Amino acid sequence: MSMSSSVKTTIQGRMTRIERKDEAKRNAPASQKRRKPLNPTRWVILLLCLLLALIILSPLFLMVLNAFKTSQDYTQNGPLALPQELYFGGLINFWNATDFPIKFWNSLWISVVSALISVGLSLFNSYALGIGRVRGSSLIVALFMILTMLPGEGFIYPLFYMFNAVGMGNSQWTIVIICGIINMAFGTYLLSSVMSTFPKELLEAAQIDGAGRWRTLWNVVFPIMKSNCAVLFIFFFIWTWNEFYFSLIFLTSGDTQTIPLAIASLQGDRIMDVPTINAGSLISLIPAFVFFLLFQRTLTKGITAGAVK
Amino acid sequence: MSRKKGSSHGKRTLSENEKIYEKRIRSGYGRYIIPGAIGTIVILLIPFVANLWISLHSWRGGRSTMKFVGFDNYLKLLQDEKFWTSFGNSLYMIVAMAVIPLIIGLILAAVLFDYIGREFGGKTSSFLRACYYLPQILPVGVAGILWNWILNSQTGAINRILSGVFGMEETPDWLGDPDLAIYAVMLMLIWGQIGYPVVIFMSALGRVDPELYEAASLDGAGWWRRFTAITLPQIKPETFVVVLTCTVAALKVFGPVYILTKGGPQSSTLVPSYYSYLSFFGKSQIGYGAAIASVLAILIAIVAMVIMFFQNRSAAREREGALVS
C-alpha cells in the first residue's frame, strides 16, 4: 500500500518536473527577447568574471611563457617578454636531471593501485554498512569520517617506525597502503549513504534466485554502483597523485619518488635556472591537466556528491 | 498532512513477520567490513594511539631509550613561543583557505549561476567555473615551486612586473620579509582554494527550484535581494560542508609552507603540522613532535565536532520549520 503510494508520488513529482521544464522552454525565448535590449551591465559583469579567470590562470600562462626560454633570454628580458626563440633545452634538462620517466611511472602505478584498493575496500565496507545491518553502523561510519580528518602528523611517526621495522622504509607500497586506507574512509562514508537507498526489491530478487551475498555484490550491487565507484576512483587517483606529506617522509631515494616530490626537490638546486623550473612544472602538469580536461564533468559531479552526501 | 509526509520519510513501522524477514536479508554482512577494519586499525588507529603514548615520553627516536615524562612535553608546549606562533598562524590559514574563499566563492557561484548562466548560457558559466577550479588539481609540489618563483624577490614575476611595468624601485621581498611572508603564503592558498566553493555552491544552486527565483523576480526583487533571501538560505547545508572541509584543510596545511618558506623567516610562517614535522625529522624530538601532533589532532576533532553540531542543529530546525508550516 505505502509502496504504491510512494511510487505514485515519485511519478507525480517527475511529471510536474517535466511540465515545469516544458514551461520554462516555452517561456525562455520570450524572456530572452525581453532582456535583449542592450544592457551594458551584463557585459561588465562578464568581463569582470573573465578578468578573474585570467588572474587565476596567470601563473600558468607565465609558466608556459617562460618554459621555452634560454636562461640568458630570461635574465635579459624578464618574465613577461615573449621568448626570442623556442628553446627546448629547459625541458631536456629537467627530463634528464629528474629521470622523469621513472617518476612518472612511480606516480602512475602508486595512484592506480592505491585508488583500486580504496574503491574496493569502500565497496566492501559500504556493502556491509549500507545494505547489511551491522550493529552500530552509524557509529562506524562516523568513526571513519573522523579518521579521514585526522592530520597525518597524528600518526606519522609510529607509522614511520613501523614501516622501517618491517623493512619498508623506502618503498612505494607505504604510500599505496596509507593513501588507500585514508581514502577508503572517505569512500565508505560516501558510498554507504548511497547504498542505504539501494532498491530492496533487487536484493530480494537476487536472494530468491539463490545468489549468496558475494554473488549479489558482484552481479547486482556492483553493476549499479559502477558510476559511483568510477567517480571515487578518479578522485582517489588525483588525491594520491598529488600526495605530498607522506611521500616526502617515506620516499627518500630518487628511484622511488613521485612527480610532485621530484619537482619540489628541484627547489634550491643550483643547476636549475628559472626556465628549467618552468619547463619542469609544465611537463609535470600535463598529466593532471589532461585528466582534468577529460574528467572535468565527472570531477564536478564527484565533489558535489561528496558535499551533499 | 505534512507531519505524515515527514514520518514516512524516516522509519516505517514493520509487522513482526516483516521484521524477521528484514533481519534475515540484512544480516551476515559483517565479514565484508573486516579487511577495511583491519587496515584502519593497523594504519590509523594503532599509530594514533601510539602517537599519544609517545607524546608522554622523551625520545630521540630509533633505538634510543624512551623515558616516560608524563605531561612534561605538553607543559613545555605551553611555554613555547613557537608553538603559539604556529597555532596563531593557523588562524591566518583559516582566513586564507576558509573565510576568503567562502565569501568570494559564494558571490562567484551566485553570479555565475544566477546571472552569467542565464544571460550568456550554461556553457559560459561552466567554462568560467572550470577556470576557477583548475588550480585545485595541481599537485602542491608543482603549484608550490611555481609560486616560489613568482614570489622570488629578484627573478620573480611579481617583482619584475612591479619594477618593470610600474617602475617601483624597492620591490618587496615577499618570502624573505617576516612581516610579509605569511601574506605571500596566504595569497597562494587563496589562489588554490577559490574554485572549490564555487563548484560546490554552483551545484547546490542547481538543486534550488528555479520558480523561487522567477517568483522573486516577478515580485520585483533585485539580484542582491534574491541572493540574501533565496540563495543563502537554500545552500546552507553545502555551506556547512565547505566550512568544515576548508577549516580542517587549513589546520592541516603543510605542503605550501614546506615549499615556500620552510616556516621562516624567523618562524613567521610556522604552522603546527610543519612544526611537528620539524620536531620529528629535523630535531629528532619525537616526544615533543608527537605532543604537537596530538594537540593539532584534538583541535581538529573539536572544530569538526562543533561545526557538525551546528550543522545538525540547523538541519533539525529546518525540519521543525517544515513540519509547523
XYZ file of C-alpha atoms in Angstrom:
634
model
C 0.000 0.000 0.000
C 2.558 2.531 1.093
C 4.762 1.128 -1.647
C 2.330 2.029 -4.427
C 1.615 5.441 -2.971
C 5.323 6.269 -2.881
C 5.617 5.172 -6.499
C 2.688 7.398 -7.313
C 4.276 10.401 -5.634
C 7.540 9.897 -7.470
C 5.715 9.650 -10.770
C 3.747 12.750 -9.926
C 6.910 14.532 -8.952
C 8.531 13.578 -12.207
C 5.532 14.770 -14.192
C 5.467 18.135 -12.519
C 9.168 18.475 -13.145
C 8.694 17.682 -16.840
C 5.839 20.145 -17.056
C 7.969 22.785 -15.433
C 10.775 22.184 -17.891
C 8.405 22.445 -20.830
C 7.007 25.615 -19.457
C 10.482 27.002 -18.961
C 11.288 26.124 -22.554
C 8.196 27.835 -23.818
C 8.926 30.899 -21.732
C 12.620 31.028 -22.464
C 12.628 32.679 -25.902
C 10.179 35.283 -24.709
C 12.205 36.162 -21.651
C 15.369 36.303 -23.719
C 13.723 38.676 -26.109
C 12.644 40.745 -23.174
C 16.231 41.022 -21.962
C 17.688 41.660 -25.398
C 17.754 45.479 -25.170
C 21.388 46.497 -24.912
C 22.388 46.187 -21.328
C 25.938 47.267 -20.561
C 25.998 45.820 -17.033
C 25.794 42.268 -18.287
C 28.926 42.762 -20.364
C 30.708 44.456 -17.489
C 29.922 41.538 -15.212
C 31.025 39.017 -17.815
C 34.216 40.974 -18.318
C 34.909 41.015 -14.575
C 34.400 37.254 -14.399
C 36.724 36.715 -17.346
C 39.289 39.013 -15.790
C 39.231 36.982 -12.600
C 39.661 33.780 -14.600
C 42.613 35.386 -16.316
C 44.169 36.368 -12.983
C 43.699 32.882 -11.608
C 45.208 31.294 -14.670
C 48.025 33.852 -14.991
C 50.604 31.775 -13.047
C 50.048 29.031 -15.595
C 50.382 31.439 -18.538
C 53.591 32.774 -17.033
C 54.856 29.244 -16.681
C 54.210 28.394 -20.317
C 55.728 31.690 -21.405
C 58.951 31.045 -19.534
C 59.307 27.338 -20.145
C 60.762 27.793 -23.629
C 63.373 30.483 -22.988
C 67.086 30.231 -22.567
C 68.218 31.394 -19.146
C 70.091 34.240 -20.837
C 66.921 35.379 -22.545
C 65.143 35.233 -19.186
C 67.670 37.331 -17.290
C 67.837 39.914 -20.077
C 64.196 40.330 -20.958
C 62.393 39.260 -17.803
C 59.424 37.001 -17.222
C 56.919 38.988 -19.259
C 58.618 39.054 -22.628
C 57.874 36.538 -25.325
C 60.715 34.056 -25.836
C 63.113 35.191 -28.553
C 63.322 31.703 -29.923
C 61.687 28.426 -28.989
C 64.226 26.722 -26.780
C 63.657 23.180 -25.588
C 66.833 22.924 -23.543
C 64.952 23.556 -20.315
C 62.622 20.659 -20.974
C 65.510 18.372 -21.842
C 67.473 19.498 -18.780
C 64.582 18.779 -16.497
C 63.785 15.464 -18.160
C 67.324 14.218 -17.669
C 68.048 15.740 -14.283
C 64.992 14.207 -12.661
C 64.762 10.905 -14.556
C 61.266 11.969 -15.428
C 60.030 8.637 -16.875
C 60.809 6.850 -13.590
C 58.972 9.472 -11.527
C 56.070 9.388 -13.893
C 55.826 5.609 -13.709
C 56.058 5.731 -9.889
C 53.301 8.321 -9.671
C 51.137 6.367 -12.074
C 51.253 2.927 -10.536
C 51.102 4.175 -6.962
C 47.971 6.191 -7.755
C 46.263 3.447 -9.736
C 46.911 0.630 -7.260
C 46.067 2.782 -4.280
C 42.836 4.040 -5.843
C 41.811 0.484 -6.775
C 42.403 -0.694 -3.220
C 40.409 2.180 -1.724
C 37.499 1.758 -4.105
C 37.399 -1.998 -3.466
C 37.509 -1.616 0.302
C 34.961 1.221 0.225
C 32.659 -1.013 -1.771
C 33.003 -3.843 0.763
C 32.541 -1.533 3.730
C 29.539 0.214 2.323
C 28.026 -3.109 1.249
C 28.178 -4.154 4.877
C 27.095 -0.797 6.308
C 24.618 0.420 3.717
C 22.863 -2.781 2.716
C 23.551 -5.052 5.654
C 22.579 -4.063 9.145
C 25.828 -4.240 11.026
C 25.386 -3.332 14.661
C 26.464 0.237 15.381
C 26.865 1.036 11.696
C 26.234 4.755 12.073
C 28.900 4.868 14.758
C 31.324 3.052 12.461
C 30.643 5.487 9.614
C 31.134 8.431 11.975
C 34.410 6.912 13.161
C 35.599 6.538 9.563
C 34.639 10.156 8.924
C 36.630 11.436 11.896
C 39.608 9.318 10.850
C 39.699 10.963 7.419
C 40.010 14.316 9.123
C 42.856 13.231 11.357
C 46.031 15.144 10.480
C 48.801 12.968 9.048
C 51.096 14.204 11.797
C 48.896 12.449 14.348
C 50.055 9.018 13.253
C 53.082 9.573 11.050
C 55.884 8.770 13.436
C 54.573 5.410 14.679
C 53.874 4.517 11.043
C 57.358 5.600 10.055
C 58.810 3.457 12.826
C 56.566 0.518 11.978
C 57.306 0.524 8.241
C 61.031 0.861 8.882
C 60.878 -2.023 11.335
C 59.401 -4.328 8.704
C 61.907 -3.166 6.077
C 59.543 -0.983 4.063
C 61.344 2.260 4.791
C 61.782 3.470 1.244
C 59.014 1.577 -0.520
C 56.231 2.990 -2.654
C 53.891 0.456 -1.099
C 53.826 2.583 2.058
C 52.125 5.354 0.070
C 49.800 2.873 -1.630
C 48.705 1.476 1.725
C 48.440 4.738 3.676
C 46.573 6.646 0.947
C 44.500 3.550 0.260
C 43.252 3.368 3.836
C 42.707 7.107 4.312
C 40.800 7.428 1.031
C 38.833 4.310 1.867
C 37.471 6.001 4.954
C 36.118 8.825 2.803
C 34.784 6.416 0.187
C 32.982 4.382 2.813
C 31.291 7.473 4.131
C 30.154 8.440 0.659
C 29.140 5.051 -0.735
C 27.315 3.773 2.322
C 24.885 6.671 2.207
C 24.222 5.914 -1.459
C 23.886 2.192 -0.749
C 21.430 2.674 2.074
C 18.923 3.759 -0.579
C 19.597 0.664 -2.698
C 16.291 -0.790 -4.023
C 15.295 -3.634 -1.718
C 13.413 -5.453 -4.471
C 16.633 -6.170 -6.348
C 18.232 -7.701 -3.289
C 15.173 -9.849 -2.673
C 15.082 -10.986 -6.276
C 18.734 -11.960 -6.109
C 18.120 -13.908 -2.946
C 15.166 -15.753 -4.448
C 17.371 -16.674 -7.385
C 19.693 -18.249 -4.882
C 22.537 -15.785 -5.066
C 24.695 -15.562 -1.971
C 25.938 -12.265 -0.609
C 29.178 -12.479 -2.599
C 27.364 -13.144 -5.880
C 24.823 -10.441 -5.075
C 27.614 -7.947 -4.514
C 29.243 -8.592 -7.895
C 26.226 -9.354 -10.064
C 23.622 -6.992 -8.655
C 25.113 -4.275 -6.481
C 28.383 -3.527 -8.247
C 26.906 -3.012 -11.751
C 24.536 -0.427 -10.309
C 27.200 1.276 -8.219
C 29.695 1.311 -11.087
C 29.447 5.006 -11.879
C 29.773 5.969 -8.215
C 32.838 3.752 -7.998
C 34.289 5.373 -11.116
C 33.913 8.852 -9.644
C 35.570 7.687 -6.446
C 38.395 6.104 -8.442
C 39.104 9.371 -10.271
C 39.090 11.243 -7.008
C 41.399 8.871 -5.221
C 43.700 8.779 -8.222
C 44.127 12.549 -8.192
C 44.494 12.763 -4.438
C 47.188 10.104 -4.422
C 48.863 11.626 -7.469
C 49.090 14.955 -5.626
C 50.040 13.451 -2.271
C 52.944 15.285 -0.732
C 53.348 14.785 3.007
C 53.651 11.002 3.195
C 55.750 10.830 0.034
C 58.133 13.385 1.472
C 58.669 11.257 4.547
C 58.702 7.783 3.052
C 60.144 8.112 -0.440
C 63.701 9.072 0.272
C 65.620 7.974 -2.807
C 65.394 9.180 -6.383
C 64.168 5.901 -7.827
C 61.117 5.722 -5.557
C 59.973 9.349 -5.723
C 56.840 10.677 -7.373
C 56.439 13.704 -9.640
C 55.295 16.261 -7.040
C 58.228 15.303 -4.852
C 60.723 15.381 -7.700
C 59.713 18.877 -8.678
C 59.600 20.148 -5.115
C 63.124 18.909 -4.573
C 64.302 20.975 -7.550
C 63.984 23.996 -5.333
C 67.315 25.264 -4.177
C 69.065 23.079 -6.711
C 71.740 25.406 -8.074
C 71.860 23.811 -11.538
C 68.229 24.664 -12.089
C 67.564 28.023 -13.691
C 64.148 29.610 -13.909
C 63.258 28.391 -17.420
C 64.137 24.829 -16.405
C 61.912 25.053 -13.352
C 59.087 26.339 -15.513
C 59.665 23.663 -18.115
C 59.630 21.062 -15.367
C 56.428 22.413 -13.867
C 54.906 22.375 -17.315
C 55.612 18.705 -18.044
C 54.631 17.730 -14.534
C 51.312 19.442 -15.031
C 50.416 17.811 -18.308
C 49.133 14.506 -16.865
C 46.977 16.278 -14.293
C 45.782 18.746 -16.890
C 44.787 16.072 -19.399
C 42.997 14.271 -16.641
C 41.207 17.470 -15.733
C 40.042 18.082 -19.292
C 38.821 14.524 -19.688
C 37.012 14.271 -16.407
C 36.043 17.846 -15.648
C 32.377 16.986 -15.576
C 32.813 13.785 -13.602
C 35.025 15.586 -11.132
C 32.473 18.280 -10.574
C 29.815 15.654 -10.015
C 32.085 13.831 -7.615
C 32.910 16.820 -5.436
C 29.262 17.627 -5.318
C 28.320 14.097 -4.376
C 30.855 14.380 -1.593
C 29.328 17.570 -0.331
C 25.678 16.683 -0.461
C 26.465 13.074 0.526
C -0.618 16.196 6.426
C 2.898 17.428 6.250
C 3.630 15.591 9.505
C 2.722 12.302 7.889
C 4.986 13.036 4.979
C 7.849 13.709 7.334
C 7.449 10.463 9.233
C 7.120 8.256 6.187
C 10.451 9.636 5.121
C 12.113 8.096 8.168
C 11.493 4.643 9.620
C 8.400 2.772 8.597
C 6.891 0.548 11.266
C 7.154 -3.083 10.254
C 4.990 -6.059 11.169
C 6.567 -8.960 13.103
C 6.968 -11.113 10.016
C 8.474 -8.289 8.064
C 10.895 -7.671 10.916
C 12.111 -11.269 10.899
C 12.398 -11.236 7.132
C 14.179 -7.902 7.162
C 16.598 -9.256 9.739
C 17.341 -12.307 7.634
C 18.153 -10.458 4.450
C 20.036 -7.701 6.258
C 22.329 -9.862 8.387
C 25.522 -11.697 7.595
C 27.293 -8.735 6.011
C 29.659 -8.172 8.910
C 32.547 -10.043 7.336
C 32.712 -7.556 4.459
C 33.895 -4.886 6.810
C 36.782 -6.951 8.153
C 39.502 -6.044 5.579
C 38.770 -2.335 5.864
C 38.573 -2.509 9.620
C 41.908 -4.300 9.904
C 43.514 -1.729 7.592
C 42.075 1.150 9.575
C 43.163 -0.296 12.878
C 46.710 -1.058 11.727
C 47.331 2.096 9.688
C 45.350 4.751 11.545
C 44.084 3.730 14.948
C 47.083 1.957 16.497
C 49.580 4.573 15.221
C 47.319 7.339 16.513
C 47.160 5.813 19.989
C 50.896 5.101 19.827
C 51.447 8.764 18.983
C 49.522 9.807 22.089
C 51.641 7.382 24.097
C 54.880 8.694 22.587
C 53.854 12.248 23.431
C 54.189 11.299 27.106
C 57.828 10.381 26.610
C 61.137 11.968 25.962
C 62.541 10.107 22.962
C 65.240 10.802 20.398
C 63.768 8.218 18.033
C 65.107 4.968 16.615
C 66.869 2.686 19.091
C 67.452 5.285 21.782
C 65.643 4.708 25.039
C 62.232 6.184 25.709
C 61.856 7.951 29.013
C 58.391 8.410 30.466
C 57.890 12.061 31.391
C 54.123 12.301 31.775
C 52.717 15.594 30.582
C 56.065 17.378 30.530
C 56.007 17.789 26.758
C 52.609 19.445 26.929
C 53.700 21.750 29.737
C 56.748 22.675 27.699
C 54.481 23.452 24.758
C 52.551 25.985 26.797
C 55.705 27.999 27.300
C 56.996 27.546 23.777
C 56.627 30.763 21.838
C 56.970 28.927 18.506
C 54.094 26.678 19.424
C 51.813 29.658 19.975
C 53.057 31.321 16.797
C 52.271 28.174 14.811
C 48.729 27.952 16.104
C 48.282 31.691 15.682
C 49.319 31.276 12.059
C 46.648 28.608 11.712
C 44.153 31.443 12.077
C 45.733 33.147 9.060
C 45.479 29.849 7.201
C 41.784 29.594 8.088
C 41.243 33.096 6.743
C 43.080 32.173 3.535
C 41.550 28.751 2.964
C 38.098 29.012 4.500
C 36.890 32.571 5.096
C 38.015 34.383 1.948
C 37.320 31.519 -0.495
C 33.928 31.020 1.112
C 32.891 34.636 0.659
C 34.333 35.051 -2.817
C 33.148 31.590 -3.853
C 29.631 32.302 -2.687
C 29.405 35.507 -4.672
C 31.062 33.975 -7.732
C 28.803 30.946 -7.685
C 25.727 33.120 -7.409
C 26.897 35.407 -10.196
C 27.824 32.515 -12.470
C 24.638 30.609 -11.817
C 22.024 33.270 -11.437
C 23.434 35.846 -13.835
C 26.053 34.634 -16.308
C 24.307 31.285 -16.696
C 21.046 32.975 -17.634
C 22.359 35.834 -19.673
C 25.089 34.035 -21.584
C 24.167 30.363 -21.288
C 25.367 27.413 -19.259
C 28.460 26.836 -21.397
C 29.967 30.192 -20.489
C 29.354 29.697 -16.800
C 30.762 26.176 -16.706
C 33.813 27.320 -18.666
C 34.463 30.031 -16.089
C 33.878 27.537 -13.303
C 36.495 25.216 -14.804
C 38.991 28.101 -14.973
C 38.481 28.896 -11.309
C 38.753 25.250 -10.337
C 41.914 24.436 -12.271
C 44.431 25.340 -9.503
C 42.799 22.743 -7.272
C 44.057 19.853 -9.347
C 47.694 20.944 -9.453
C 49.976 18.869 -7.248
C 51.055 21.043 -4.331
C 54.678 20.336 -5.229
C 54.190 21.856 -8.662
C 51.999 24.759 -7.567
C 54.402 25.494 -4.722
C 57.509 25.661 -6.853
C 55.690 27.817 -9.402
C 54.658 30.310 -6.752
C 58.083 30.134 -5.213
C 59.408 31.508 -8.470
C 56.608 34.031 -8.951
C 57.237 35.436 -5.471
C 61.038 35.346 -5.722
C 62.493 38.685 -4.714
C 64.974 39.017 -7.612
C 63.843 36.952 -10.558
C 60.169 36.533 -9.660
C 57.384 37.597 -11.961
C 55.541 39.786 -9.458
C 58.555 41.907 -8.641
C 59.554 42.130 -12.292
C 56.112 43.475 -13.031
C 56.285 45.888 -10.118
C 59.660 47.255 -11.150
C 59.348 46.925 -14.916
C 55.761 47.987 -15.516
C 55.026 50.178 -12.503
C 58.541 51.449 -12.035
C 58.697 50.571 -8.357
C 62.246 50.961 -7.129
C 62.301 48.916 -3.965
C 60.350 45.780 -4.577
C 59.197 43.782 -1.566
C 60.926 40.573 -0.557
C 57.751 38.519 -0.383
C 59.078 35.349 1.138
C 62.051 36.789 2.999
C 60.375 39.527 4.973
C 58.940 38.243 8.294
C 56.105 40.770 8.077
C 55.150 39.808 4.539
C 55.829 36.100 4.216
C 52.590 34.957 5.804
C 50.580 37.072 3.372
C 52.537 35.644 0.460
C 51.683 32.124 1.631
C 48.063 33.159 2.082
C 47.980 34.506 -1.455
C 48.925 31.135 -2.878
C 46.416 29.340 -0.655
C 43.562 31.636 -1.686
C 44.510 31.167 -5.324
C 44.423 27.404 -4.940
C 41.280 27.226 -2.887
C 38.807 29.534 -4.621
C 37.476 27.040 -7.138
C 36.329 24.543 -4.557
C 33.441 26.526 -3.015
C 32.456 27.798 -6.466
C 31.944 24.261 -7.747
C 30.074 23.095 -4.672
C 27.849 26.147 -4.410
C 27.007 26.111 -8.098
C 25.793 22.548 -7.903
C 23.894 23.429 -4.742
C 22.156 26.189 -6.659
C 21.241 23.691 -9.342
C 19.169 21.973 -6.678
C 17.173 25.117 -5.900
C 13.782 25.370 -7.546
C 14.094 27.987 -10.317
C 10.493 29.013 -9.661
C 11.639 30.605 -6.419
C 13.837 32.974 -8.390
C 11.178 33.562 -11.015
C 8.632 34.413 -8.369
C 11.046 36.717 -6.595
C 11.904 38.482 -9.859
C 8.229 38.962 -10.644
C 7.765 40.439 -7.189
C 10.446 42.930 -8.118
C 13.297 41.559 -6.032
C 16.682 42.668 -7.321
C 19.759 40.472 -7.562
C 21.007 41.263 -4.067
C 17.600 40.631 -2.577
C 17.362 37.256 -4.297
C 20.880 36.429 -3.137
C 20.147 37.062 0.529
C 16.578 35.793 0.608
C 16.855 32.697 -1.589
C 20.416 31.715 -2.390
C 21.912 31.951 1.095
C 19.224 30.031 2.991
C 18.875 27.387 0.285
C 22.511 26.398 0.190
C 23.037 26.239 3.929
C 23.859 22.502 4.041
C 26.619 22.930 1.480
C 27.930 25.951 3.343
C 28.480 23.815 6.414
C 30.324 21.220 4.358
C 32.574 23.853 2.804
C 33.288 25.474 6.163
C 34.105 22.101 7.693
C 36.349 20.750 4.945
C 38.156 24.047 4.357
C 38.777 24.715 8.032
C 40.143 21.223 8.576
C 42.325 21.594 5.476
C 43.576 24.968 6.746
C 44.561 23.488 10.098
C 46.408 20.690 8.310
C 48.217 22.834 5.736
C 51.774 21.615 5.189
C 52.926 21.434 1.566
C 52.808 25.146 0.655
C 54.638 26.140 3.826
C 57.244 23.431 3.306
C 57.924 24.535 -0.256
C 57.551 28.312 0.022
C 59.132 29.226 3.332
C 60.013 26.216 5.479
C 58.316 28.016 8.344
C 60.634 31.029 8.079
C 61.727 33.736 8.110
C 62.072 33.783 11.896
C 59.199 31.319 12.343
C 56.821 33.884 10.893
C 55.075 31.264 8.744
C 55.380 28.304 11.078
C 52.268 26.123 11.192
C 51.551 23.239 13.599
C 51.983 20.489 11.028
C 55.315 21.865 9.872
C 56.429 22.391 13.464
C 55.712 18.768 14.322
C 57.452 17.631 11.121
C 60.456 19.676 12.152
C 60.497 18.133 15.621
C 60.162 14.611 14.224
C 62.528 14.649 11.296
C 64.627 17.764 11.806
C 65.418 17.864 15.509
C 64.676 14.253 16.499
C 62.499 15.407 19.375
C 59.951 12.690 18.811
C 58.026 13.059 22.055
C 57.721 16.804 21.587
C 56.625 16.451 17.964
C 54.071 13.848 18.995
C 52.682 16.276 21.566
C 52.261 18.997 18.913
C 50.611 16.494 16.575
C 48.264 15.349 19.324
C 47.215 18.881 20.156
C 46.560 19.511 16.459
C 44.553 16.307 16.095
C 42.442 17.135 19.137
C 41.915 20.686 17.915
C 40.759 19.409 14.519
C 38.420 16.905 16.147
C 36.902 19.664 18.302
C 36.482 22.051 15.364
C 34.903 19.290 13.285
C 32.501 18.349 16.050
C 31.487 21.948 16.711
C 30.742 22.549 13.027
C 28.848 19.258 12.760
C 26.850 20.172 15.864
C 25.732 23.437 14.293
C 25.003 21.630 11.049
C 22.758 19.122 12.795
C 21.020 21.824 14.779
C 20.344 23.866 11.667
C 19.041 20.783 9.860
C 16.804 19.916 12.811
C 15.403 23.430 12.910
C 14.655 23.296 9.233
C 12.769 20.028 9.681
C 10.778 21.523 12.545
C 10.016 24.565 10.474
C 8.780 22.370 7.635
C 6.520 20.439 9.992
C 4.981 23.512 11.565
C 4.165 25.220 8.312
